[in-house]
Short mmCIF file of N, CA and C in Angstrom, two decimals:
data_model
loop_
_atom_site.label_atom_id
_atom_site.label_comp_id
_atom_site.label_asym_id
_atom_site.label_seq_id
_atom_site.Cartn_x
_atom_site.Cartn_y
_atom_site.Cartn_z
N UNK A 1 -11.65 -7.47 -24.77
CA UNK A 1 -10.40 -6.61 -24.76
C UNK A 1 -10.08 -5.99 -23.26
N UNK A 2 -11.12 -5.60 -22.61
CA UNK A 2 -11.11 -4.92 -21.68
C UNK A 2 -10.39 -6.01 -20.69
N UNK A 3 -10.61 -7.17 -20.51
CA UNK A 3 -10.68 -8.01 -19.54
C UNK A 3 -8.82 -8.20 -19.58
N UNK A 4 -8.46 -8.15 -21.07
CA UNK A 4 -7.15 -8.45 -21.19
C UNK A 4 -6.01 -7.50 -20.86
N UNK A 5 -6.81 -6.13 -21.10
CA UNK A 5 -6.12 -4.92 -20.49
C UNK A 5 -6.02 -5.09 -18.99
N UNK A 6 -7.31 -5.42 -18.26
CA UNK A 6 -7.01 -5.71 -16.81
C UNK A 6 -6.29 -6.57 -16.29
N UNK A 7 -5.97 -7.90 -17.03
CA UNK A 7 -5.04 -8.80 -16.36
C UNK A 7 -3.76 -8.38 -16.81
N UNK A 8 -3.26 -7.36 -17.68
CA UNK A 8 -2.30 -6.92 -18.04
C UNK A 8 -1.64 -6.03 -16.90
N UNK A 9 -2.67 -5.09 -16.36
CA UNK A 9 -2.36 -4.10 -15.40
C UNK A 9 -2.20 -4.84 -14.24
N UNK A 10 -2.91 -5.92 -13.65
CA UNK A 10 -2.90 -6.68 -12.64
C UNK A 10 -1.14 -7.28 -12.67
N UNK A 11 -0.62 -7.68 -13.47
CA UNK A 11 0.39 -8.34 -13.77
C UNK A 11 1.64 -7.45 -13.56
N UNK A 12 1.49 -6.40 -13.93
CA UNK A 12 2.75 -5.23 -13.82
C UNK A 12 2.58 -4.50 -12.56
N UNK A 13 1.54 -4.42 -11.90
CA UNK A 13 1.33 -3.86 -10.53
C UNK A 13 2.57 -4.28 -9.39
N UNK A 14 3.29 -3.37 -8.79
CA UNK A 14 4.60 -3.76 -7.91
C UNK A 14 3.87 -4.30 -6.82
N UNK A 15 4.63 -5.41 -6.25
CA UNK A 15 4.18 -6.10 -4.79
C UNK A 15 4.47 -5.12 -3.96
N UNK A 16 3.62 -5.20 -2.77
CA UNK A 16 4.00 -4.15 -1.81
C UNK A 16 5.07 -4.79 -0.78
N UNK A 17 6.09 -3.95 -0.49
CA UNK A 17 7.09 -4.40 0.44
C UNK A 17 6.33 -4.72 1.92
N UNK A 18 7.46 -5.20 2.75
CA UNK A 18 7.31 -5.99 4.01
C UNK A 18 6.88 -4.93 5.00
N UNK A 19 7.46 -3.64 4.46
CA UNK A 19 7.16 -2.43 5.59
C UNK A 19 6.50 -1.32 4.83
N UNK A 20 5.43 -0.99 5.89
CA UNK A 20 4.51 0.06 5.68
C UNK A 20 4.22 1.02 6.80
N UNK A 21 3.49 1.92 6.56
CA UNK A 21 2.97 2.88 7.66
C UNK A 21 1.87 3.53 7.34
N UNK A 22 1.24 4.23 8.22
CA UNK A 22 -0.16 4.70 8.14
C UNK A 22 0.04 6.10 8.34
N UNK A 23 -0.37 7.23 7.17
CA UNK A 23 -0.55 8.40 7.18
C UNK A 23 -1.77 8.87 7.85
N UNK A 24 -2.04 9.78 8.86
CA UNK A 24 -3.22 10.17 9.35
C UNK A 24 -3.23 11.48 9.12
N UNK A 25 -4.42 12.07 8.75
CA UNK A 25 -4.80 13.84 8.62
C UNK A 25 -5.65 14.26 8.78
N UNK A 26 -6.33 15.31 9.19
CA UNK A 26 -7.52 15.95 8.80
C UNK A 26 -7.44 16.91 7.80
N UNK A 27 -8.37 17.01 6.92
CA UNK A 27 -8.53 17.85 5.74
C UNK A 27 -9.64 18.32 5.68
N UNK A 28 -10.02 19.57 4.95
CA UNK A 28 -11.24 20.12 4.63
C UNK A 28 -11.54 19.80 3.29
N UNK A 29 -12.87 19.06 3.19
CA UNK A 29 -13.41 18.60 1.86
C UNK A 29 -14.89 19.44 1.69
N UNK A 30 -14.93 20.21 0.91
CA UNK A 30 -16.26 21.19 0.90
C UNK A 30 -16.55 21.46 2.13
N UNK A 31 -15.67 22.39 3.03
CA UNK A 31 -15.56 22.81 4.36
C UNK A 31 -15.98 22.03 5.33
N UNK A 32 -15.84 20.83 5.13
CA UNK A 32 -16.39 20.12 6.20
C UNK A 32 -14.90 19.16 6.52
N UNK A 33 -14.77 19.17 8.01
CA UNK A 33 -13.23 18.39 8.58
C UNK A 33 -13.60 16.84 8.21
N UNK A 34 -12.53 16.34 7.53
CA UNK A 34 -12.79 14.88 7.15
C UNK A 34 -11.48 14.07 7.44
N UNK A 35 -11.47 13.01 7.86
CA UNK A 35 -10.24 12.35 8.29
C UNK A 35 -9.92 11.41 6.88
N UNK A 36 -8.54 11.60 6.94
CA UNK A 36 -7.80 10.98 5.46
C UNK A 36 -6.51 10.10 5.81
N UNK A 37 -6.68 8.78 5.72
CA UNK A 37 -5.82 7.72 6.25
C UNK A 37 -5.30 7.30 4.80
N UNK A 38 -4.06 7.02 5.00
CA UNK A 38 -3.32 6.23 4.04
C UNK A 38 -2.37 5.08 4.06
N UNK A 39 -2.44 4.20 3.76
CA UNK A 39 -1.20 2.97 4.04
C UNK A 39 -0.22 3.18 3.04
N UNK A 40 1.01 3.33 3.43
CA UNK A 40 1.71 3.80 2.35
C UNK A 40 3.17 2.67 2.64
N UNK A 41 3.66 2.08 1.49
CA UNK A 41 4.84 0.98 2.13
C UNK A 41 6.03 1.78 1.81
N UNK A 42 7.26 0.90 2.05
CA UNK A 42 8.61 1.60 2.17
C UNK A 42 9.04 2.15 1.02
N UNK A 43 8.52 1.75 -0.25
CA UNK A 43 8.81 2.09 -1.57
C UNK A 43 8.12 3.65 -1.98
N UNK A 44 7.22 4.06 -1.17
CA UNK A 44 6.14 5.06 -1.41
C UNK A 44 4.83 4.73 -2.20
N UNK A 45 4.76 3.38 -2.44
CA UNK A 45 3.41 3.08 -3.25
C UNK A 45 2.23 3.14 -2.13
N UNK A 46 1.10 3.72 -2.67
CA UNK A 46 -0.12 3.94 -1.53
C UNK A 46 -0.87 2.44 -1.57
N UNK A 47 -0.87 1.67 -0.68
CA UNK A 47 -1.79 0.51 -0.55
C UNK A 47 -3.24 0.71 -0.53
N UNK A 48 -3.77 1.84 0.39
CA UNK A 48 -5.11 1.76 0.48
C UNK A 48 -5.17 3.17 1.09
N UNK A 49 -6.63 3.87 0.94
CA UNK A 49 -6.81 5.13 1.33
C UNK A 49 -8.12 5.05 1.91
N UNK A 50 -8.38 5.67 3.15
CA UNK A 50 -9.25 5.74 3.78
C UNK A 50 -9.94 7.45 3.88
N UNK A 51 -11.24 7.79 3.72
CA UNK A 51 -11.74 8.89 3.95
C UNK A 51 -13.14 8.76 4.52
N UNK A 52 -13.28 9.27 5.75
CA UNK A 52 -14.54 9.25 6.31
C UNK A 52 -14.65 10.50 7.28
N UNK A 53 -15.94 10.67 7.83
CA UNK A 53 -16.08 11.92 8.56
C UNK A 53 -15.82 12.13 9.71
N UNK A 54 -15.28 10.97 10.46
CA UNK A 54 -14.50 11.06 11.66
C UNK A 54 -13.75 9.90 11.93
N UNK A 55 -12.59 9.96 12.86
CA UNK A 55 -11.92 8.65 13.29
C UNK A 55 -12.69 7.50 14.06
N UNK A 56 -12.22 6.17 14.04
CA UNK A 56 -13.18 5.46 14.75
C UNK A 56 -13.10 5.93 16.44
N UNK A 57 -14.22 5.66 17.12
CA UNK A 57 -14.27 5.50 18.60
C UNK A 57 -13.28 4.63 19.07
N UNK A 58 -13.08 4.94 20.44
CA UNK A 58 -12.03 3.94 21.12
C UNK A 58 -12.89 2.99 21.48
N UNK A 59 -12.32 1.78 21.79
CA UNK A 59 -13.43 0.60 22.36
C UNK A 59 -13.40 1.07 23.71
N UNK A 60 -14.71 0.43 24.16
CA UNK A 60 -15.08 0.30 25.39
C UNK A 60 -14.21 -0.19 26.30
N UNK A 61 -13.78 0.49 27.46
CA UNK A 61 -12.75 -0.09 28.67
C UNK A 61 -11.36 0.45 28.44
N UNK A 62 -11.44 1.08 26.98
CA UNK A 62 -9.94 1.81 26.96
C UNK A 62 -8.80 1.10 26.15
N UNK A 63 -9.14 -0.30 25.96
CA UNK A 63 -7.99 -1.28 25.39
C UNK A 63 -8.09 -1.05 24.20
N UNK A 64 -6.90 -1.19 23.31
CA UNK A 64 -6.67 -0.98 22.01
C UNK A 64 -7.01 -2.47 21.40
N UNK A 65 -7.54 -2.47 19.91
CA UNK A 65 -7.77 -3.94 19.44
C UNK A 65 -6.58 -4.83 19.10
N UNK A 66 -6.79 -6.07 19.39
CA UNK A 66 -5.66 -7.27 19.24
C UNK A 66 -5.80 -7.99 18.08
#
């Protein structure tokens, strides 16, 4: 029965839009400054959430990832 419910939820989930943006903010969790990143599509649906202790370090040489 659980697999039937999962399959039903999976079918009803809206498809992400073609446009999306990344919200980045630092928040305090249990008194520690924490990085929170959220990928949100144009309709406002949250696609992914990232919580970590620090942002990624810049690449050596100062170039951005491609």
